[in-house]
Coordinates of C-alpha atoms in Angstrom, one line a residue:
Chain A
X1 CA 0.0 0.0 0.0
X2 CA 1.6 3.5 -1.2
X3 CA -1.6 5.2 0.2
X4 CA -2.3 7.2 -2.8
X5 CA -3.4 5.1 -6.0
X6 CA -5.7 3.3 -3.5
X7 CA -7.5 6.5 -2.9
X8 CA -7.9 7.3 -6.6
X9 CA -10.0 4.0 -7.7
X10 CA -12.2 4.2 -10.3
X11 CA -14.4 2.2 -9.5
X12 CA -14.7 3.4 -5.9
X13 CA -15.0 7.0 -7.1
X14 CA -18.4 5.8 -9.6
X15 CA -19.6 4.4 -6.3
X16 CA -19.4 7.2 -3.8
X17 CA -20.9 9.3 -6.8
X18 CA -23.7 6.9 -6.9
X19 CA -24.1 7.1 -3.4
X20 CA -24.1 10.6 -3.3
X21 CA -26.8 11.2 -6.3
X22 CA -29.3 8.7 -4.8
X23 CA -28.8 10.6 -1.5
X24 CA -28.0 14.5 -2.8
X25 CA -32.1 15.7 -2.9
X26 CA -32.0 19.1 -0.5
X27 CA -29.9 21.7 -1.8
X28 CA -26.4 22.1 0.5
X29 CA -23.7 24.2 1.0
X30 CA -20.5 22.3 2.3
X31 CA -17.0 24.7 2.9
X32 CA -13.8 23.2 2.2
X33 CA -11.8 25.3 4.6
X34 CA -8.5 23.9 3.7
X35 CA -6.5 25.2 0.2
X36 CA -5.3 21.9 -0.2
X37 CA -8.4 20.7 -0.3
X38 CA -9.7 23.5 -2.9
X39 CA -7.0 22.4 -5.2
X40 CA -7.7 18.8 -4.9
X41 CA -11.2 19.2 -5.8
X42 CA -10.2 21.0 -8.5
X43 CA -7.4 19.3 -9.7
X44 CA -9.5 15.6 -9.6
X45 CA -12.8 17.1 -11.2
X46 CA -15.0 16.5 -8.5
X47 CA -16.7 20.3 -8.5
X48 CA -17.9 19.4 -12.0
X49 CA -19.0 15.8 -11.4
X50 CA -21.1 16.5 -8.1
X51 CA -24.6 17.0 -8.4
X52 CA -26.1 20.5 -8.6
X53 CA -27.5 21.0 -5.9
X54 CA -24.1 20.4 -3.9
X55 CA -22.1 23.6 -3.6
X56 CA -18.8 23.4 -2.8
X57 CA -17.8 26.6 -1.7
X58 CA -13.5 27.7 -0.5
X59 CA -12.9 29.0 2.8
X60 CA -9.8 30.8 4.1
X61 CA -7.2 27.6 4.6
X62 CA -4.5 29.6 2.2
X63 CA -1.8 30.9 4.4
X64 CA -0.6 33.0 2.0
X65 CA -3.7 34.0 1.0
X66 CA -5.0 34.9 5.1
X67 CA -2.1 37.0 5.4
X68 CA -2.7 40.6 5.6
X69 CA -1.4 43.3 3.6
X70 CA 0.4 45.2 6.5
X71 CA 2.3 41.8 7.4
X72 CA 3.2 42.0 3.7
X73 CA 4.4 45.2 3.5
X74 CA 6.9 44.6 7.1
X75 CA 8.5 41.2 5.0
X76 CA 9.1 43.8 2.3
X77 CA 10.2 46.0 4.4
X78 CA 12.5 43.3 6.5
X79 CA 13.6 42.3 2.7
X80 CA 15.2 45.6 1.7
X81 CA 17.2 45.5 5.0
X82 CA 20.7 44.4 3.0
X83 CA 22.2 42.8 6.0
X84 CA 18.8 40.3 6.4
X85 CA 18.4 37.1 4.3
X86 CA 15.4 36.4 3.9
X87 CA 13.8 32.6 3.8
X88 CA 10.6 32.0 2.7
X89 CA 8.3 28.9 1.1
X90 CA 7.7 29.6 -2.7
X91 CA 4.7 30.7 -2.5
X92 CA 5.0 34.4 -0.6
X93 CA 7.1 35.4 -3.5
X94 CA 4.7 37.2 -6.4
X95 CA 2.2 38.2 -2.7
X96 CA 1.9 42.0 -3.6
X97 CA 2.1 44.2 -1.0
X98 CA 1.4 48.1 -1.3
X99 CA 4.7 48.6 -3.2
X100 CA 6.3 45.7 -5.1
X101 CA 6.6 41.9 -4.2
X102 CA 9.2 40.0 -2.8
X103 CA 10.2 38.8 -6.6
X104 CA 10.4 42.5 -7.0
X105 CA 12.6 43.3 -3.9
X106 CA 14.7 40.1 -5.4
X107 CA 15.4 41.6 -8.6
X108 CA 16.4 44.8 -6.8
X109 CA 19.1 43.2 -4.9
X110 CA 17.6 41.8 -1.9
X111 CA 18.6 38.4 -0.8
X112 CA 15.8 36.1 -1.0
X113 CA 16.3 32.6 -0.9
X114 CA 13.1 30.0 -1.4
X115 CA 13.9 26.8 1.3
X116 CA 11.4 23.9 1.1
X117 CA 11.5 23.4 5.0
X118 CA 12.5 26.0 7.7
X119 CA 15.5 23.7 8.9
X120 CA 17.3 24.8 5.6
X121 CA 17.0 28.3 6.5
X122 CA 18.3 27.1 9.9
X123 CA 20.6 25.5 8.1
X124 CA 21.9 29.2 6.3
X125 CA 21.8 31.1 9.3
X126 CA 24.8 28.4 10.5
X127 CA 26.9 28.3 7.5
X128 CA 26.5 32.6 7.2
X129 CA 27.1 33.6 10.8
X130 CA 27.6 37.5 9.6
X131 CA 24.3 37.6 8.2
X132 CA 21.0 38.0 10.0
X133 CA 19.0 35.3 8.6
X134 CA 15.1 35.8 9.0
X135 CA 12.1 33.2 7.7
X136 CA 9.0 34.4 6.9
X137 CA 7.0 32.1 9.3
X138 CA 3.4 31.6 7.4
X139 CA 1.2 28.9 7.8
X140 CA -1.7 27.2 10.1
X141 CA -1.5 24.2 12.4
X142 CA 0.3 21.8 10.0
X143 CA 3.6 24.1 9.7
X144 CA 3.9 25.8 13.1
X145 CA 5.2 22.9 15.1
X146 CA 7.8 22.7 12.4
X147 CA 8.6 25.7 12.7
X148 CA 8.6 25.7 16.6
X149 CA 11.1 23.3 16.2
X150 CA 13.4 25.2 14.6
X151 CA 13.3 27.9 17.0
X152 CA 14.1 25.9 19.4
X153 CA 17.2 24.0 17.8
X154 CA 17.8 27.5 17.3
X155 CA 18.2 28.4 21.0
X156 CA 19.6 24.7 21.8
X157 CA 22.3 25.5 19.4
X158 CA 22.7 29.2 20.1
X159 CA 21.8 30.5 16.9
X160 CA 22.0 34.0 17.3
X161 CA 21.4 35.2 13.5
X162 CA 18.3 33.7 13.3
X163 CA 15.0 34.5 13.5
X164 CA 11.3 34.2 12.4
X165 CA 9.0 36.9 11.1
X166 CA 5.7 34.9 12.6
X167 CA 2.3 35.2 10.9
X168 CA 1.0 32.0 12.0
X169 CA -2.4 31.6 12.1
X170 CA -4.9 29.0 13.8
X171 CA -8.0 27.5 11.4
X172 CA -11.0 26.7 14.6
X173 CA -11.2 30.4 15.4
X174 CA -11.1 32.0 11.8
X175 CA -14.2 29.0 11.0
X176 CA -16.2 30.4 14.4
X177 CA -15.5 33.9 12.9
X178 CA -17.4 32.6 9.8
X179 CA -20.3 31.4 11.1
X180 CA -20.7 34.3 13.9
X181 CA -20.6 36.8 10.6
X182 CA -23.7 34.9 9.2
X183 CA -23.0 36.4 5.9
X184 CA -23.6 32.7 4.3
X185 CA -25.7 29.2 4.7
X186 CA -22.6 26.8 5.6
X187 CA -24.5 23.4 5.8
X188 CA -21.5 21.4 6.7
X189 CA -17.6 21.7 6.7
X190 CA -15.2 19.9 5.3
X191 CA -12.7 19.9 7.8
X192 CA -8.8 20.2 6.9
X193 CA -7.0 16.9 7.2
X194 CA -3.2 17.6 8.1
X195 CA -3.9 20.7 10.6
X196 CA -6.4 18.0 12.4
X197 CA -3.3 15.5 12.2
X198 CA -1.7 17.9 14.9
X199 CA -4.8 19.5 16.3
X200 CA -7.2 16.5 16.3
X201 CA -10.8 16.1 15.7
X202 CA -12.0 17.3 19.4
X203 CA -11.0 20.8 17.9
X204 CA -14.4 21.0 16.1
X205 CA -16.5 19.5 18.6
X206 CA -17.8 23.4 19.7
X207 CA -19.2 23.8 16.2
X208 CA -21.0 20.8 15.9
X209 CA -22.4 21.2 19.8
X210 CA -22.8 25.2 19.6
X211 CA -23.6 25.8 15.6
X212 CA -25.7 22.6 14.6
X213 CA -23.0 22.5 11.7
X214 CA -21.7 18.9 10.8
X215 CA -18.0 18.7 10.4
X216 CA -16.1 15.8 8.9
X217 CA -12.4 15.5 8.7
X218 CA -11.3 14.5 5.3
X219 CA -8.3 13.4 3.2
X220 CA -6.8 14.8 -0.2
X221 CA -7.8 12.1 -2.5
X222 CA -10.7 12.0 -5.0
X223 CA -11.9 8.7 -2.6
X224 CA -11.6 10.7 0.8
X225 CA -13.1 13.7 -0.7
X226 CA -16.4 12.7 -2.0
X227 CA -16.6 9.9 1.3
X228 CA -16.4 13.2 3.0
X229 CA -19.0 14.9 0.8
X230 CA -21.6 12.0 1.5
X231 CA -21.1 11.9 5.2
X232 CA -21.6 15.2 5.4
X233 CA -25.0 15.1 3.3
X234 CA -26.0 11.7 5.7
X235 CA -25.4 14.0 8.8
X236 CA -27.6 16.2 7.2
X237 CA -30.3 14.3 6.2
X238 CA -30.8 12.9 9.5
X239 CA -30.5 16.6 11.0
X240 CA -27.3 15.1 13.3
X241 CA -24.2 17.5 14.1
X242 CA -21.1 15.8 15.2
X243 CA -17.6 15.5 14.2
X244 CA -16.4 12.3 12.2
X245 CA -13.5 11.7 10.6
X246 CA -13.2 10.3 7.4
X247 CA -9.3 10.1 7.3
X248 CA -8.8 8.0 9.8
X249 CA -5.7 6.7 8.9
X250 CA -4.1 10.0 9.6
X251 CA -6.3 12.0 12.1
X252 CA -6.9 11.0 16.3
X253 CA -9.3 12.1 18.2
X254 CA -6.5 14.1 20.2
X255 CA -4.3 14.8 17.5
X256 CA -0.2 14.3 17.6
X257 CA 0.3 15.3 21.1
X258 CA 4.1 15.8 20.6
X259 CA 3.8 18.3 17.7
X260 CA 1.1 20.1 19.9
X261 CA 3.9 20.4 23.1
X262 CA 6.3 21.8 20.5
X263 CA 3.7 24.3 19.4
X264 CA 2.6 25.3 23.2
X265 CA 6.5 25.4 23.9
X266 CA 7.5 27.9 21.8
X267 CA 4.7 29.9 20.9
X268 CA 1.2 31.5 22.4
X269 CA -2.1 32.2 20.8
X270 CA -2.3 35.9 20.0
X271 CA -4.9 38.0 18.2
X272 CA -4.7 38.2 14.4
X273 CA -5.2 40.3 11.8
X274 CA -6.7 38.1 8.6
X275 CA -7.1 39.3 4.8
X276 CA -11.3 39.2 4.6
X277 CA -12.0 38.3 7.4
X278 CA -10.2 41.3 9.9
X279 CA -8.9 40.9 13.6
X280 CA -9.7 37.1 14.7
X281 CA -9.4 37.3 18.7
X282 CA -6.7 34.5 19.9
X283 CA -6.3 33.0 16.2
X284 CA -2.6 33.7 15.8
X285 CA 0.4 32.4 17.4
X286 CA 3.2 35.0 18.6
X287 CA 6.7 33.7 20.3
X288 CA 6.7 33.2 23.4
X289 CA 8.7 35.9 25.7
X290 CA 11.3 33.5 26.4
X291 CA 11.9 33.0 22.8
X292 CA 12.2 36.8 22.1
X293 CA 14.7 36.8 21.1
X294 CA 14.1 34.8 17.8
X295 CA 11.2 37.6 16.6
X296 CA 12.3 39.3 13.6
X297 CA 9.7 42.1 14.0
X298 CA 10.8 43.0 17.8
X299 CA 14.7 42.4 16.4
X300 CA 14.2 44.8 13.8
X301 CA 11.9 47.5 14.9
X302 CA 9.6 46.6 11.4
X303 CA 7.9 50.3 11.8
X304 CA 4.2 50.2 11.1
X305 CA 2.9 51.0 7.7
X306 CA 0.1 52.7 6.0
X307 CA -1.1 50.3 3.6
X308 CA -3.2 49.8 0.8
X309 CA -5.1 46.8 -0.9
X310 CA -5.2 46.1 -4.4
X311 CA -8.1 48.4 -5.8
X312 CA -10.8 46.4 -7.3
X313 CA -9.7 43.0 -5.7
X314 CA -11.7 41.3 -3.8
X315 CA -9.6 38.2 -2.0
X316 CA -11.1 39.6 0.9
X317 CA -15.0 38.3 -0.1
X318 CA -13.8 35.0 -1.7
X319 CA -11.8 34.4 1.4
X320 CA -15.0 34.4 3.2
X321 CA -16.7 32.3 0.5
X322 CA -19.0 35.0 0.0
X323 CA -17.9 35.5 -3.7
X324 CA -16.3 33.7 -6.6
X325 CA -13.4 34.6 -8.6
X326 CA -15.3 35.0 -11.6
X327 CA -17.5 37.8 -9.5
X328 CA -14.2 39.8 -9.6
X329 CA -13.7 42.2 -12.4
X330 CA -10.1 41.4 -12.5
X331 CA -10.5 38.0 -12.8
X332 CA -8.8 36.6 -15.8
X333 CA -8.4 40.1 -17.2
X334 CA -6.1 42.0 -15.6
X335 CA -5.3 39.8 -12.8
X336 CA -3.5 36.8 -14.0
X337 CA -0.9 34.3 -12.1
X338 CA 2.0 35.9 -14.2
X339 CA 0.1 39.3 -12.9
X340 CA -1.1 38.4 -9.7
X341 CA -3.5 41.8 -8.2
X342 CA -4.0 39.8 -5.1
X343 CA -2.9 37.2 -3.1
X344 CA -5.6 34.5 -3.9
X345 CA -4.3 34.6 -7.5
X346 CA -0.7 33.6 -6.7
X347 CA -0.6 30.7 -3.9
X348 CA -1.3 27.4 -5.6
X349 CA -3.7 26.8 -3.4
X350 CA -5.4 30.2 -3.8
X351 CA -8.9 30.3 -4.8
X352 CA -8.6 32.1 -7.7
X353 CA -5.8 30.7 -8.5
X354 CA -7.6 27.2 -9.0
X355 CA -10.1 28.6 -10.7
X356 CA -7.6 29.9 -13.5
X357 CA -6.4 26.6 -14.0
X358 CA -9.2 24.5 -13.8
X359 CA -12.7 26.5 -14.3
X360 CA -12.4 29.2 -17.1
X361 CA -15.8 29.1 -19.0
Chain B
X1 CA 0.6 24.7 1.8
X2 CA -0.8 21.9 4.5
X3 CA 0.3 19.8 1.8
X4 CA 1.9 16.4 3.2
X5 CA 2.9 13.5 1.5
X6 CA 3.0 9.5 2.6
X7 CA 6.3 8.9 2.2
X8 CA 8.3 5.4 3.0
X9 CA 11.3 5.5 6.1
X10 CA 14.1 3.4 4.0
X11 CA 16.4 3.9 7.3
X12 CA 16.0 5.6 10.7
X13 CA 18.8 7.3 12.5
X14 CA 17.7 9.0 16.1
X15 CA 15.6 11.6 15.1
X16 CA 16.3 11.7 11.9
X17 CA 14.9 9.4 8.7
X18 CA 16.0 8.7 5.1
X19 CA 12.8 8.4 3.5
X20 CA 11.6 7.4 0.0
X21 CA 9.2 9.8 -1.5
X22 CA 7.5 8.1 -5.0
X23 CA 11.3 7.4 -5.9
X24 CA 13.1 10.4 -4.5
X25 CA 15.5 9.9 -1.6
X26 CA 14.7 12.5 1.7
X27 CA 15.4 13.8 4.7
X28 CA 12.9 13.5 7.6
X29 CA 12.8 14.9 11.0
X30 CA 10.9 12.8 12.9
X31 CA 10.6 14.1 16.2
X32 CA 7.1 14.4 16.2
X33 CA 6.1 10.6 15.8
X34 CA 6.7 7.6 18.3
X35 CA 7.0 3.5 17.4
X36 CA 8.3 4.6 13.9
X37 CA 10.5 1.8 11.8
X38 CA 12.2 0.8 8.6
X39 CA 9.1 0.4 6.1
X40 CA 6.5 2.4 7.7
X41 CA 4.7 5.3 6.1
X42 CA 4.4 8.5 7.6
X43 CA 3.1 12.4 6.2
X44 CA 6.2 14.4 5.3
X45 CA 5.3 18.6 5.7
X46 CA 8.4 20.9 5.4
X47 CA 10.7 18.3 6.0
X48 CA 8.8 16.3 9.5
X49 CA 6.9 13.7 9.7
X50 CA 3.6 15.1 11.3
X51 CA 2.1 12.3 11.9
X52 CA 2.5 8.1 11.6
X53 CA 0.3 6.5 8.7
X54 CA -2.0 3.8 10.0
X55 CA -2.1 1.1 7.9
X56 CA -5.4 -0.7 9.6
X57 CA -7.1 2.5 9.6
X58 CA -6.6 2.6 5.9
X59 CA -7.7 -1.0 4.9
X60 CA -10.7 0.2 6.8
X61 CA -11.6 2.8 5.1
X62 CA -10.9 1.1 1.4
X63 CA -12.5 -1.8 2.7
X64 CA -15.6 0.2 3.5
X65 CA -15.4 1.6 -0.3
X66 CA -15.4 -1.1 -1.8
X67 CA -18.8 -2.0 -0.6
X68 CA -20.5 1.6 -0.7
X69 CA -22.8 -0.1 -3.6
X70 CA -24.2 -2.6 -1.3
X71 CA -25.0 0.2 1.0
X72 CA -27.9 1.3 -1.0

């Protein structure tokens, strides 16, 4: 068993749709919160195979994407510091921020390298001791405890010129933030499967118990994805709210308990200021005081800025599922991946992003 | 980017695995998982293993595909 061909059976795949077009009568509205998962459905089809009266609609599980412009603007501003490297995941790069982009900054002479975990940018600040080397901390439950762990091999090891500019963020209290705005009819969420690998599935149980809303935590493969779909539409149908997971084989109950220790070591749940969705109490994660030391933004006295979002793009509304790309003017026009207005356009796991690739009409 | 792959441990050192991902050799930190061995499959994000994949879990669940017709 490799654990991914399995999940892609044909044969399965025409029985879960079966299944879920004898069941699919009322009309639903199911969130994917997770990016990963928006780009999976994509990628595989399953928007376009699903029954009509299914919607599948993306919530704001794109890290990039969630970030807000004023964090944007202090990495650019960090970036044209010429004694700071800066270390980043691929994806921040093209993020426009009120002036320029990170590529931009890169052509200009900044040093910007693109690592593919935060241990190589460890890794930099130990083989370039004269340089201040700072990583652009972004991402939900999945990355921080990496990430925590790297600040603390950093301490261990006495890494001085290192640091983190953190904009983690935390998914439970951005989907309560959703539901408390009422601004859409979520019938059911598909609940993110590697975040609930660290956090496990008891992290949901408040909006099943306090919302009515059924949750189910699903995998990445076309299989896991529409087994999510139609146990979500069977919770429905029987008017039952409880959290289930559907990828069992790599989601507990109380999630990895090791990565969560890590997380709690190192950091502490701070408010947060997302894209769309505006200051989430307690849904960010700060240093903790006793690794201060490691916080770019206190390090470097990042000033505050006055910034601006891209006129005429609204990431903000399709962050909050409340739009679609192609309700966006820009869309396709003159906001393309090669010339990204907005932040949703440039992640690969941006909304609008997948909807360039896979659902141009 | 909570992408995470199922990736193979070919060899186990400490902390530290070589892992095979779909044919490519790897580094994994693998702090964050307990009872790991040579053979098993666990999620590599950013370089750790964030969690162990459980194989009996996973029959389940195909297992329980296989007969979704006879559900109905």
């Amino acid at each position: 068993m490799k654990y991914i061909d399995e999940f892609r059976d044909k044969e399965i795949v025409k029985g879960l749709i079966s299944a879920i077009n004898a069941s699919a009568r009322a009309k639903i509205n199911l969130m994917e919160v997770c990016g990963t998962h928006t780009m999976a459905i994509f990628r595989s089809g399953i928007k376009q195979i699903l029954p009509s009266s299914i919607d599948l609609i993306s919530g704001p599980g794109c890290p990039v994407c969630v970030t807000s412009q004023s964090d944007i603007d202090r990495m650019l501003s960090l970036a044209r510091n010429k004694d700071i490297v800066i270390t980043t995941f691929g994806d921040m790069l093209k993020v426009p921020g009120t002036k320029g982009s990170l590529e931009k900054e890169n052509a200009g002479g900044a040093d910007i390298r693109i690592v593919y975990s935060p241990l190589d940018a460890l890794a930099i600040a130990g083989r370039e001791p004269r340089k201040e080397v700072v990583f652009l901390a972004v991402g939900f439950e999945t990355t921080a405890p990496v990430i925590a762990s790297v600040v603390s091999d950093a301490a261990q090891k006495k890494i001085g010129n290192f640091s983190i500019y953190s904009c983690h963020k935390t998914i439970p209290p951005a989907m309560k933030a959703l539901l408390e705005a009422q601004e859409l009819q979520i019938d059911g969420f598909l609940c993110p499967g590697h975040v609930t690998s660290i956090i496990g599935s008891r992290a949901y149980d408040f909006i099943a118990a306090d919302y009515g809303i059924p949750c189910v935590v699903s995998g990445f493969e076309p299989t896991d994805i529409l087994e999510t779909v139609l146990m979500l539409i069977r919770q429905k149908e029987k008017n039952r709210a409880c959290v289930e997971v559907q990828y069992a084989r790599a989601v507990r109950r109380q999630g990895n308990v090791k990565a969560q220790e890590m997380m709690d070591r190192v950091f502490e749940p701070a408010d947060a200021d997302w894209r769309g969705l505006g200051s989430i109490p307690q849904s960010g994660l700060r240093l903790r005081k006793e690794y201060g030391s490691f916080d770019a933004a206190v390090k470097f006295r990042i000033p505050s800025f006055k910034t601006t979002e891209p006129r005429g793009c609204i990431c903000g509304d399709v962050l909050r599922g409340v739009k679609t790309p192609q309700q966006c003017r820009l869309f396709a026009k003159a906001c393309t991946p090669e010339n990204p207005f907005g932040p949703c356009m440039v992640s690969s796991e941006g909304t609008c992003a997948a909807w360039f690739k896979y659902n141009r009409d | 980017m909570c992408l995470a792959i199922p990736v193979r441990i070919i060899k186990l050192d400490g902390t530290h695995a070589e892992v095979d991902a779909n044919g490519v050799r790897r580094d994994a930190d693998v702090r964050f998982v307990d009872d790991v061995k040579a053979g098993d499959y666990i999620l590599l994000h950013a370089g750790f293993a964030i969690e162990k994949i459980d194989e009996q879990q996973a029959r389940e669940t195909l297992e329980l595909l296989k007969n979704i017709y006879y559900d109905q």
